[in-house]
mmCIF file of C-alpha atoms in Angstrom:
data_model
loop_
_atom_site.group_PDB
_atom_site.id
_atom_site.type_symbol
_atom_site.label_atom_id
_atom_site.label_comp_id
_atom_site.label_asym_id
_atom_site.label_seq_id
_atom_site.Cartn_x
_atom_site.Cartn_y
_atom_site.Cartn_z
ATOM 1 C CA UNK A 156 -11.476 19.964 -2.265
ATOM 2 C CA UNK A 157 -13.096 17.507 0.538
ATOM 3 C CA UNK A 158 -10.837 15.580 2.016
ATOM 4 C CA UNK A 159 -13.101 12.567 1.980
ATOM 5 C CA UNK A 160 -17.236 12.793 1.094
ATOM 6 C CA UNK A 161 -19.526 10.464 1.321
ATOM 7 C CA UNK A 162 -21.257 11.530 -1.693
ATOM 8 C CA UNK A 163 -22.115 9.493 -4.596
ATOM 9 C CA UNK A 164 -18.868 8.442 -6.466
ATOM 10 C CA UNK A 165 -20.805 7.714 -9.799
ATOM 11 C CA UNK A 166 -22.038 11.648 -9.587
ATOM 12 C CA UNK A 167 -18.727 12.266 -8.718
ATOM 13 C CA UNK A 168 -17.421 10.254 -11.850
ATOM 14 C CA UNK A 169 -20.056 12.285 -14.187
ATOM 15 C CA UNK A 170 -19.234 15.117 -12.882
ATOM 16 C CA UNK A 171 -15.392 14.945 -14.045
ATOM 17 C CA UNK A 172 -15.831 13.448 -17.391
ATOM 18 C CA UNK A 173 -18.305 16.644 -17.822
ATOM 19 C CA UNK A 174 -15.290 19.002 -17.066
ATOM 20 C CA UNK A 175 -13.446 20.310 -20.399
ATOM 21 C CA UNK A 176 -10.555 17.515 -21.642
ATOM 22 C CA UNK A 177 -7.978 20.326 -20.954
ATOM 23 C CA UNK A 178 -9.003 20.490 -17.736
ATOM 24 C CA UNK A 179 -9.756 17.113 -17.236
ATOM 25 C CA UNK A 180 -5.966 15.824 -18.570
ATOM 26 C CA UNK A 181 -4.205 18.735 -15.858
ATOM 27 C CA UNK A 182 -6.353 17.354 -12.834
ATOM 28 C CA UNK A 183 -5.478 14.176 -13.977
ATOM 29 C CA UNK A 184 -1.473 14.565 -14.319
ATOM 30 C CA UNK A 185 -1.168 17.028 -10.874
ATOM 31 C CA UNK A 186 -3.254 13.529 -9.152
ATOM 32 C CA UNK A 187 -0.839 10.924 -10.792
ATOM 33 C CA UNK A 188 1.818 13.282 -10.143
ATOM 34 C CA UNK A 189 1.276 13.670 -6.485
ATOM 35 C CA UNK A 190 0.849 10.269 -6.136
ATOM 36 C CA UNK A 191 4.233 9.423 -7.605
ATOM 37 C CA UNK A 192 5.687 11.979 -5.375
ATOM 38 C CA UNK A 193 4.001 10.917 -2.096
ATOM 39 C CA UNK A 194 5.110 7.393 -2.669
ATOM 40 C CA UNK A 195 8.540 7.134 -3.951
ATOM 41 C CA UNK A 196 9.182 9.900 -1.048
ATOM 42 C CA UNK A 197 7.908 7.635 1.197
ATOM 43 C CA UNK A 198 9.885 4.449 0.553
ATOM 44 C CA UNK A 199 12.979 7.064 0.395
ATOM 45 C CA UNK A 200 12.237 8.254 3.927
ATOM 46 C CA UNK A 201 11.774 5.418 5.585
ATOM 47 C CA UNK A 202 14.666 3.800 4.098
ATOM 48 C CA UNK A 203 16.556 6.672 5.937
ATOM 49 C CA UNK A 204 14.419 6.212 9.050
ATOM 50 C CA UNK A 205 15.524 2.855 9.118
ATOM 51 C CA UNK A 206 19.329 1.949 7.830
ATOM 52 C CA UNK A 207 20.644 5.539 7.856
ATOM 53 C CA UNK A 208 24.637 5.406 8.542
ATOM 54 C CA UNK A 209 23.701 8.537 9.861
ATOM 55 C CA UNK A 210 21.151 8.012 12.019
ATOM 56 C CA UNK A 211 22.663 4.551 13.126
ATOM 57 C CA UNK A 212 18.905 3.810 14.938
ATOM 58 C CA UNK A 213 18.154 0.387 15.024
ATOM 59 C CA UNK A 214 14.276 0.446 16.478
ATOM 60 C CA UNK A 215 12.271 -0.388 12.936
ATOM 61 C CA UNK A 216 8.980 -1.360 15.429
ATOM 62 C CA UNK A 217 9.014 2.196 16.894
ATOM 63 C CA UNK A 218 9.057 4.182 13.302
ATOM 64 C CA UNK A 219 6.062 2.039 12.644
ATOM 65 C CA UNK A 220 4.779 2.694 15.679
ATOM 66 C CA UNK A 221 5.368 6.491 15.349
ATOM 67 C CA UNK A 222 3.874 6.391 11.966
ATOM 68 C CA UNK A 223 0.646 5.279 13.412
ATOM 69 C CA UNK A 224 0.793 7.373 16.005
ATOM 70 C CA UNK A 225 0.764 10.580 13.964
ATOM 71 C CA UNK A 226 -1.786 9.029 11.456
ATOM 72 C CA UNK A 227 -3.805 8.135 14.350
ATOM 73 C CA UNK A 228 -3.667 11.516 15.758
ATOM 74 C CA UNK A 229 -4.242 13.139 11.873
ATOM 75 C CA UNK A 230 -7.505 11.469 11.662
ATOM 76 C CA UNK A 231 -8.911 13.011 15.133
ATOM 77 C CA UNK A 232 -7.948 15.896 14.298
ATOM 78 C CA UNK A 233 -9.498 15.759 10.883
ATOM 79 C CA UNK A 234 -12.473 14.538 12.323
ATOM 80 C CA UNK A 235 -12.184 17.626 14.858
ATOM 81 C CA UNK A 236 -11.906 19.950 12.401
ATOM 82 C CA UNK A 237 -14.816 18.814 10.298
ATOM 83 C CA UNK A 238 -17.127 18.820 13.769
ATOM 84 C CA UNK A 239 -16.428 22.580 13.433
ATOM 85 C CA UNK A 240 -16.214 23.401 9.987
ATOM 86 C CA UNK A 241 -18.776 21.169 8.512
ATOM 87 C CA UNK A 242 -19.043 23.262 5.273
ATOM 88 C CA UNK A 243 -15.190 23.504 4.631
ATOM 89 C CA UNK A 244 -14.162 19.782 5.106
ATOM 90 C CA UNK A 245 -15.979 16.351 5.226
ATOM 91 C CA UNK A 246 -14.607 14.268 6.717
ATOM 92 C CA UNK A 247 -16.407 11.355 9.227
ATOM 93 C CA UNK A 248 -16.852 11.674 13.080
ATOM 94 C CA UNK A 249 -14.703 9.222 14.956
ATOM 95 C CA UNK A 250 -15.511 8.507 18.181
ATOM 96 C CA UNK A 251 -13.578 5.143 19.806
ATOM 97 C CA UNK A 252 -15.969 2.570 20.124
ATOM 98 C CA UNK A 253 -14.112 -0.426 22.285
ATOM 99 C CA UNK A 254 -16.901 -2.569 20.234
ATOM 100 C CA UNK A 255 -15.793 -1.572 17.168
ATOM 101 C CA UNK A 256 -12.082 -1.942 18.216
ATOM 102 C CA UNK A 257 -12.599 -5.826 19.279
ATOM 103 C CA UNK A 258 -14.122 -5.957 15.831
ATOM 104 C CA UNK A 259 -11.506 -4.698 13.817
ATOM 105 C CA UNK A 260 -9.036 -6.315 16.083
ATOM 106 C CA UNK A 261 -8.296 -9.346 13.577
ATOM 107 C CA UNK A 262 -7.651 -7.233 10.698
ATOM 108 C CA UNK A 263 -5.211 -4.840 12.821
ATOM 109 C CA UNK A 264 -3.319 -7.658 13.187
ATOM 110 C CA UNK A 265 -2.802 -8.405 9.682
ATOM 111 C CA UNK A 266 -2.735 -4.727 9.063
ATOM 112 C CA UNK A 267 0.386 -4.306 11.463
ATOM 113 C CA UNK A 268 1.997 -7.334 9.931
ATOM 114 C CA UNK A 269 1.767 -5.935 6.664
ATOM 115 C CA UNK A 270 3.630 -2.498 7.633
ATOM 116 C CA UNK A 271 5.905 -3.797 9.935
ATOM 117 C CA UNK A 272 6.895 -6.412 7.054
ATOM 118 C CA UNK A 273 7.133 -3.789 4.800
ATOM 119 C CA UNK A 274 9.760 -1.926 7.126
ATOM 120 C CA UNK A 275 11.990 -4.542 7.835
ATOM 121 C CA UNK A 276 11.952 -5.643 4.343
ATOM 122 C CA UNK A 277 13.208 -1.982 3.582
ATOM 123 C CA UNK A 278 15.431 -1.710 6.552
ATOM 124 C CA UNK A 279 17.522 -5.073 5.001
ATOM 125 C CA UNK A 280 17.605 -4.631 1.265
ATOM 126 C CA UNK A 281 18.116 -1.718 -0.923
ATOM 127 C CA UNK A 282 15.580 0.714 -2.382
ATOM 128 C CA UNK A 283 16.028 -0.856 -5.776
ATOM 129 C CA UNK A 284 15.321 -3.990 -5.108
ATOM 130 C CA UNK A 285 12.722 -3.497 -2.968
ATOM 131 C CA UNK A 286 9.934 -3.845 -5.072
ATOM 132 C CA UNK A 287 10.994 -6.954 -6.313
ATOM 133 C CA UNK A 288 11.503 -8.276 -2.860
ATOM 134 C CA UNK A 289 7.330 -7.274 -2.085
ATOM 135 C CA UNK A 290 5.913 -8.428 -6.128
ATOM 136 C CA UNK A 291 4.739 -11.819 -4.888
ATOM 137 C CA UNK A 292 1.644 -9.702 -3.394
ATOM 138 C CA UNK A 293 -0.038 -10.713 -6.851
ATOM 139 C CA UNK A 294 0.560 -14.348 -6.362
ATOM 140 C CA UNK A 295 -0.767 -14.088 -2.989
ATOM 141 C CA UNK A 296 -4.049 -12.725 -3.764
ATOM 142 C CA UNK A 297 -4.571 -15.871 -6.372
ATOM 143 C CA UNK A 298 -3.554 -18.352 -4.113
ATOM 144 C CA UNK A 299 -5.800 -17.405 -1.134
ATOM 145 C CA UNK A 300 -8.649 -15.919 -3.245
ATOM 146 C CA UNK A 301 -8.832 -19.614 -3.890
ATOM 147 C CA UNK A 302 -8.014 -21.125 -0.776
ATOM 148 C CA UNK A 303 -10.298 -19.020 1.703
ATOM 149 C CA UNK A 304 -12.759 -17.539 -1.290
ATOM 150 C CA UNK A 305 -12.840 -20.534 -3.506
ATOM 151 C CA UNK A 306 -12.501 -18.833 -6.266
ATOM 152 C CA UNK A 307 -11.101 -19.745 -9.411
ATOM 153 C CA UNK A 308 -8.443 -18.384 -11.601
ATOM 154 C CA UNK A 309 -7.989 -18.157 -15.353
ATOM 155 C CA UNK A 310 -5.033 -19.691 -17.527
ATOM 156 C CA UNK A 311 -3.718 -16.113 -18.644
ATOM 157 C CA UNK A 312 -3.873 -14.664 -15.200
ATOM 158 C CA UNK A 313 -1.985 -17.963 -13.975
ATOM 159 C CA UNK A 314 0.641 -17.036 -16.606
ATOM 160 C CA UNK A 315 0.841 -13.738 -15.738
ATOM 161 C CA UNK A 316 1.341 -15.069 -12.034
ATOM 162 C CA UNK A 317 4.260 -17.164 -12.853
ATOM 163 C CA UNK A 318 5.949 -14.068 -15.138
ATOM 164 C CA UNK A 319 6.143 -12.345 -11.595
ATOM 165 C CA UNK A 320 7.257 -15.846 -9.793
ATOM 166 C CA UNK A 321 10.234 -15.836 -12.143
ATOM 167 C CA UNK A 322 11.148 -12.073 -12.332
ATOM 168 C CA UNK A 323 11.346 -12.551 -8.704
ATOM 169 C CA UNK A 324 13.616 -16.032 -8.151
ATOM 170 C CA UNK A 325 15.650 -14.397 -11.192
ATOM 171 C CA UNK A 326 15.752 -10.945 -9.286
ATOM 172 C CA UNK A 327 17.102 -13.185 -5.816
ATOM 173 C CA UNK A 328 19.762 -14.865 -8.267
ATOM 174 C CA UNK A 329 21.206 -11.710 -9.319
ATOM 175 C CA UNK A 330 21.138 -9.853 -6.019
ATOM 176 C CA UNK A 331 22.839 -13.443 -4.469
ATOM 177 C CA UNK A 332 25.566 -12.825 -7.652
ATOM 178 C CA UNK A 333 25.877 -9.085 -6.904
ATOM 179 C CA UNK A 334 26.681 -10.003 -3.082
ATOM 180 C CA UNK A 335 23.632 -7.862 -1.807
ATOM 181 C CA UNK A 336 21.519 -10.513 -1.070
ATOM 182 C CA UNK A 337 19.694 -10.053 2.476
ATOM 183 C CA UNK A 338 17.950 -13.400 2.643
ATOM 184 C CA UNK A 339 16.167 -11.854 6.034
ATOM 185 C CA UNK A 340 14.818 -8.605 4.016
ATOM 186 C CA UNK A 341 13.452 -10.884 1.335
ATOM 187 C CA UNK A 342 12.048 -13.504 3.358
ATOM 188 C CA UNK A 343 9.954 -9.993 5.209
ATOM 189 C CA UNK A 344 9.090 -9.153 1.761
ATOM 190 C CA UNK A 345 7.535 -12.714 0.992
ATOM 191 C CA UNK A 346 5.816 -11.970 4.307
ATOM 192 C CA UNK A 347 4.812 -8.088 3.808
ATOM 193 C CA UNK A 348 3.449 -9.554 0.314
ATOM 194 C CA UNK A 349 1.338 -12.546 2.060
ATOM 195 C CA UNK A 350 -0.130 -9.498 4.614
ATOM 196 C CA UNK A 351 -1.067 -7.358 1.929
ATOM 197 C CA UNK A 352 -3.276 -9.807 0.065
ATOM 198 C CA UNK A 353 -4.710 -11.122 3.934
ATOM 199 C CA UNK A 354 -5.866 -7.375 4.218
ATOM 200 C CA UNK A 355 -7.119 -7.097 1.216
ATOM 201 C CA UNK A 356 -9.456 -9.812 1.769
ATOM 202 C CA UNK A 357 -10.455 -9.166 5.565
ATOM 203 C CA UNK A 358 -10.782 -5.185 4.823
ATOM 204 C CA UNK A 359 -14.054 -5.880 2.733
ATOM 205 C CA UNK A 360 -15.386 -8.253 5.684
ATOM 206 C CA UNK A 361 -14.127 -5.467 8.353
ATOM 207 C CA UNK A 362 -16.083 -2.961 6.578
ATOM 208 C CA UNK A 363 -19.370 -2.928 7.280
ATOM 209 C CA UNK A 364 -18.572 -2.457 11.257
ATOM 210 C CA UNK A 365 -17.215 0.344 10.971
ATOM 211 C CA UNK A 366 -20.418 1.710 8.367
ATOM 212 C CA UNK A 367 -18.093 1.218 5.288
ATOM 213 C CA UNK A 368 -15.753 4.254 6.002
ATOM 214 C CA UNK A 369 -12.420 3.552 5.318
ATOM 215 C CA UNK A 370 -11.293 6.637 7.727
ATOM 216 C CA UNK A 371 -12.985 5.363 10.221
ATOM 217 C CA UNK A 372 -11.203 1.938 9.377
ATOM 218 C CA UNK A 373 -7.639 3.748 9.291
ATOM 219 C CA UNK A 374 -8.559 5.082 12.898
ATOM 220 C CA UNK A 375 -9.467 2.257 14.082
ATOM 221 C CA UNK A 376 -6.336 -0.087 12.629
ATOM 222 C CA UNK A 377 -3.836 2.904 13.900
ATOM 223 C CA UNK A 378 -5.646 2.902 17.398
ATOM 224 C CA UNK A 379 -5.143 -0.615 17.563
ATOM 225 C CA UNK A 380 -1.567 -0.987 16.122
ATOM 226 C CA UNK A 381 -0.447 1.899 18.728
ATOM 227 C CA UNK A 382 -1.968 -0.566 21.416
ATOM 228 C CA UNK A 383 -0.279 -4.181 20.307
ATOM 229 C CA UNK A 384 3.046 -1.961 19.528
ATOM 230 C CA UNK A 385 4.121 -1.501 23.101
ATOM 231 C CA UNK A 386 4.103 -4.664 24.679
ATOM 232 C CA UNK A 387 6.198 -5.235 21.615
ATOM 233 C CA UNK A 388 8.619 -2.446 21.587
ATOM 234 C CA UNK A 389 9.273 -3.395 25.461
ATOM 235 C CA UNK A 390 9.825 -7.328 24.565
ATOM 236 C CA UNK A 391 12.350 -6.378 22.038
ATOM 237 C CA UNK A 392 14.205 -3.769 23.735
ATOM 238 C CA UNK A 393 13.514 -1.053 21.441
ATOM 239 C CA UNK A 394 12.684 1.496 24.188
ATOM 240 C CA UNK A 395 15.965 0.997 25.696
ATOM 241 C CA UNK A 396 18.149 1.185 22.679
ATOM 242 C CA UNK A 397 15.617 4.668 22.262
ATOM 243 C CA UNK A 398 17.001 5.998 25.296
ATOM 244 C CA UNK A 399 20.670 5.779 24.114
ATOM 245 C CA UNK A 400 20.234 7.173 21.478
ATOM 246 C CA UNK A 401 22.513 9.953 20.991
ATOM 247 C CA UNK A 402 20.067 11.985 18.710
ATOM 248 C CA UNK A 403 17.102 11.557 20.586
ATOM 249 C CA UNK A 404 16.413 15.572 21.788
ATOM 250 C CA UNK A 405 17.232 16.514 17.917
ATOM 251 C CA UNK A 406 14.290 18.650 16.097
ATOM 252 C CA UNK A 407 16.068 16.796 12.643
ATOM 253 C CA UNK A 408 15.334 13.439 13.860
ATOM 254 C CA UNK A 409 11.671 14.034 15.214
ATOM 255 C CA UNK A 410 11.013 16.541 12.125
ATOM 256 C CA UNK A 411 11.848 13.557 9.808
ATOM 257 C CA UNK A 412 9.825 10.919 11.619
ATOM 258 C CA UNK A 413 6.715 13.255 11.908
ATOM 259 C CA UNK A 414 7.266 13.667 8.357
ATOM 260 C CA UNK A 415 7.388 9.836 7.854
ATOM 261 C CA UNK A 416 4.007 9.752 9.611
ATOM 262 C CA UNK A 417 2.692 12.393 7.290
ATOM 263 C CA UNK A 418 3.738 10.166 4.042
ATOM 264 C CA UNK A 419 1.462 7.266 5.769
ATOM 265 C CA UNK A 420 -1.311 9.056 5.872
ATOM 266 C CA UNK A 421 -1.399 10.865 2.674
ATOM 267 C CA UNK A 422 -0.659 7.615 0.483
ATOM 268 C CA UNK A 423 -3.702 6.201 1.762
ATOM 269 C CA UNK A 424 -5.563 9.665 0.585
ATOM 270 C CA UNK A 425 -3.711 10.172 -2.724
ATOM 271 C CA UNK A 426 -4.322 6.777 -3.633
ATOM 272 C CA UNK A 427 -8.055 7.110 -3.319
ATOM 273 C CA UNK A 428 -7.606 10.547 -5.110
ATOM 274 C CA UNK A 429 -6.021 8.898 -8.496
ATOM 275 C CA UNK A 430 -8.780 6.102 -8.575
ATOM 276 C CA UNK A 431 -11.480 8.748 -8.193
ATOM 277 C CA UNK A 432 -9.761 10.998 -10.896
ATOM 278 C CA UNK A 433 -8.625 7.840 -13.241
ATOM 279 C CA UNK A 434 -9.866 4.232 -12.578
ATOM 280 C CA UNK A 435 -8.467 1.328 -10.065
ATOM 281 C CA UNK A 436 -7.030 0.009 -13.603
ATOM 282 C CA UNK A 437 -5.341 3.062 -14.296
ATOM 283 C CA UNK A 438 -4.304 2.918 -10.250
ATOM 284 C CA UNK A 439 -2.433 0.112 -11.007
ATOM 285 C CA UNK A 440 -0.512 0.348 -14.241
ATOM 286 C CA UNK A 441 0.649 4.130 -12.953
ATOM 287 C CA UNK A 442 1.799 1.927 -9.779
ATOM 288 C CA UNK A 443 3.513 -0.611 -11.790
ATOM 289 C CA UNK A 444 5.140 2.630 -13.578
ATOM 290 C CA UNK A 445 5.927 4.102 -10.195
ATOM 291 C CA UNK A 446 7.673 1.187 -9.026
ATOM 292 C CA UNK A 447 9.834 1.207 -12.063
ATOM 293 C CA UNK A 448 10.708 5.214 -11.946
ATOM 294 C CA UNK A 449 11.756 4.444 -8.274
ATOM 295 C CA UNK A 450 14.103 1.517 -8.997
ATOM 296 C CA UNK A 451 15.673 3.767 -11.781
ATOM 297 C CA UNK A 452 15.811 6.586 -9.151
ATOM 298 C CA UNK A 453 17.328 4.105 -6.403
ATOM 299 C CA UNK A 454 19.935 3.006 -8.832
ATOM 300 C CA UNK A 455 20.743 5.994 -9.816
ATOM 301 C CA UNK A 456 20.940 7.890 -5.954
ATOM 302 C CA UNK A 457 22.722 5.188 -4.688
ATOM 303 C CA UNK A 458 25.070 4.785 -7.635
ATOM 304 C CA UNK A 459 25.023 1.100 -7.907
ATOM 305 C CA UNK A 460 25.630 -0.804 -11.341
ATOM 306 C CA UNK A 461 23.255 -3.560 -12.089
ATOM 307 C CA UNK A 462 23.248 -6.177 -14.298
ATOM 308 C CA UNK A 463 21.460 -7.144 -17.792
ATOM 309 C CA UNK A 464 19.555 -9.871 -16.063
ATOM 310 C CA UNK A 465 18.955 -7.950 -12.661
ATOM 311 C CA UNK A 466 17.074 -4.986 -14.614
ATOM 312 C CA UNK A 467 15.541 -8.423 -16.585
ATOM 313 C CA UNK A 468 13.933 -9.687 -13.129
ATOM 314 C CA UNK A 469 12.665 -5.742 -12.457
ATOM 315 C CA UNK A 470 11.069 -6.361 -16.018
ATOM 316 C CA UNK A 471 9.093 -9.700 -15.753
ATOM 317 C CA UNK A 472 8.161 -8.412 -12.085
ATOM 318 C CA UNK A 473 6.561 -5.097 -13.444
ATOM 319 C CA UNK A 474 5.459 -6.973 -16.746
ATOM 320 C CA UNK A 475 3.839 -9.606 -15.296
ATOM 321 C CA UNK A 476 2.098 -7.331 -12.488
ATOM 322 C CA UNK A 477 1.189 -4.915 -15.471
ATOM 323 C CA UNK A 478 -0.351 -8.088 -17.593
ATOM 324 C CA UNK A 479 -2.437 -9.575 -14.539
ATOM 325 C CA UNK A 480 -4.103 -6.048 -14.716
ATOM 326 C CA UNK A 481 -5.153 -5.836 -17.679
ATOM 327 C CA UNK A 482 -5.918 -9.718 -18.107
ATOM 328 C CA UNK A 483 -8.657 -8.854 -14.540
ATOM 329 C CA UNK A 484 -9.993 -5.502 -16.496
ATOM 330 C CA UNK A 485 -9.984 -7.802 -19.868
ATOM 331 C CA UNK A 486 -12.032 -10.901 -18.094
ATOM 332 C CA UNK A 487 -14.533 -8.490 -16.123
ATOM 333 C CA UNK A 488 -15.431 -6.629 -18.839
ATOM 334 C CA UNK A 489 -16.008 -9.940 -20.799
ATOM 335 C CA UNK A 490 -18.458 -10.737 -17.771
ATOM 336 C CA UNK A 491 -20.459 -7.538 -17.498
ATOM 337 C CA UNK A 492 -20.874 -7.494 -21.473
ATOM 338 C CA UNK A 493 -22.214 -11.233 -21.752
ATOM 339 C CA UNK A 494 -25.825 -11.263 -20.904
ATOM 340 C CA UNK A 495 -27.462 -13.361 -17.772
ATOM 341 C CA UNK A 496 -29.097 -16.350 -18.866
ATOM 342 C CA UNK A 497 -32.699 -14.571 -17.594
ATOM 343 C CA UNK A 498 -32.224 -12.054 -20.563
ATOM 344 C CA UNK A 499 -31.019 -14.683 -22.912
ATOM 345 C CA UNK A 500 -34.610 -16.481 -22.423
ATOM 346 C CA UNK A 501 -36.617 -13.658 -22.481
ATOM 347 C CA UNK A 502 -34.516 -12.465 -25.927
ATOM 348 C CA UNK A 503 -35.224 -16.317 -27.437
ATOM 349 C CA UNK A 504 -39.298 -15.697 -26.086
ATOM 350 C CA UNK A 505 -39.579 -12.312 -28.077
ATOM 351 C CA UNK A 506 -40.357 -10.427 -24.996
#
């Protein structure tokens, strides 16, 4: 299997629905499946990576910078391979372009505030409320779809929107009652949230500089982020408290954060995998799902006993995020179906 083609994805799309429905239904569950796996590992990891009474490391800007590193490096070498194999693998030709870089630069910026939110949102508060600590991202993308797009959103999606604003103020009550609060980790949640629906947005005007390849794009972003991370791990002090570390020559502890840096990358890929194999729809509700199979996990692992109305805010979170899906799938299949108002004259003039 490519790794990445540039072929036509609606031939693509044909192409699977012409495969047998056994066949079909085992590609389908091994994609879901390994995109499940990829990502609860991932948020598992890190967690180590970052708050691990083991580890006791406190440098969360150098794991993210590490994780770009090795994604960085993945993609050149990726891009290597395919130079020499161009039968086996497809995969685009990255060459660094200091244009290009100055181009993307804006988005990089959102696009290390987003995973270095994400990080220190995980480093502060637990794995099981971690998802409820980064569900505003849904809100977000409303609010400045309006605000920077002007556009306009629909009553049901707005209700759907404040679902998710109450699972999460309900999910902050209950952590606050529970004593676990980390009013630090949520407020980098709010702010991982706001960063993911900024990159969203900026990816799509990003795009077309970098010939609408989103490898190219993940080079690019990783080059960058490697760049505007060490003037930062130097201002905080992070290489310092690096040096003292006592586990710094371990194969363990490099082993693990390699393998971090592997998880970044192949989210990005497995996530394009299950939308080529199933539908961005589809995407999301088996993400909503996810999310809820790794709170249950996280509860579970870290043997903690919740509360009625704690698992109630996990509820309205995923609900809510699960009903704004399907209210977006709902409303733009009601557009495509209604007919433009050319072909609604034409129909009334009997041509």
């Amino acid at each position: 299997m490519a790794l990445m083609g540039a072929s036509d994805p609606l031939g693509e799309a044909e192409a699977i629905k012409e495969k047998p429905f056994l066949l079909r239904a085992l590609q389908i569950t091994l994609v879901v499946s390994l995109y499940w796996v990829t990502s609860i590992s991932m948020v598992f990891l890190n967690k180590y990576l970052l708050d691990s009474p083991s580890l006791q490391l406190d440098t969360p800007i150098f794991v993210t910078f590490y994780q770009c590193l090795v994604t960085m490096l993945l993609c050149k070498s990726l891009s290597t391979l395919a130079a020499f194999c161009p039968g086996a693998m497809d995969f685009p030709t990255l060459r660094l372009d200091l244009r290009v870089a100055r181009s993307v630069l804006p988005l990089s910026v959102v696009f290390i505030g987003m995973i270095t939110f994400n990080n220190l949102c995980l480093k502060y508060v637990g794995v099981a409320f971690y998802n409820v600590g980064r569900s505003l991202t849904t809100v977000f993308n409303v609010l400045l779809s309006y605000l920077l797009l002007k556009q306009t959103t629909s009553f049901y999606a707005l209700l759907t929107c404040s679902i998710i604003i109450g699972g999460f103020w309900l999910g902050v009550d209950q952590e606050g009652a529970e004593g676990t609060l980390s009013w630090t980790g949520t407020l980098f949640g709010v702010l991982a949230s706001l960063c993911v629906s900024l990159n969203a947005i900026y990816t799509k005007k990003v795009l077309p500089a970098v010939d609408g390849s989103i490898w190219r794009l993940t080079f690019y972003n990783n080059v960058n982020a490697c760049v505007l991370f060490l003037p930062l791990l130097l201002l905080l002090g992070e290489l310092q408290t690096l040096l003292n570390f006592s586990q710094l020559g371990s194969t363990h502890f490099w082993g693990m954060m390699t393998l971090g840096g592997l998880f970044g990358f192949a989210i990005g890929y497995v996530t394009g995998l299950q939308i080529k194999f199933t539908s961005p729809l589809t995407h999301n509700v088996s993400g909503t799902a996810k999310a809820c199979a790794q709170t249950v996990l996280a509860v579970l692992y870290y043997e903690e006993t919740k509360s009625f109305l704690w698992w109630t805010s996990n509820m309205m979170v995923l609900g809510g995020s699960s009903a704004y899906t399907w209210v977006r799938g709902w409303e733009m299949k009601k557009i495509q179906e209604e007919p433009s108002p050319k072909e609604d004259e034409k129909s009334s003039m009997g041509v």
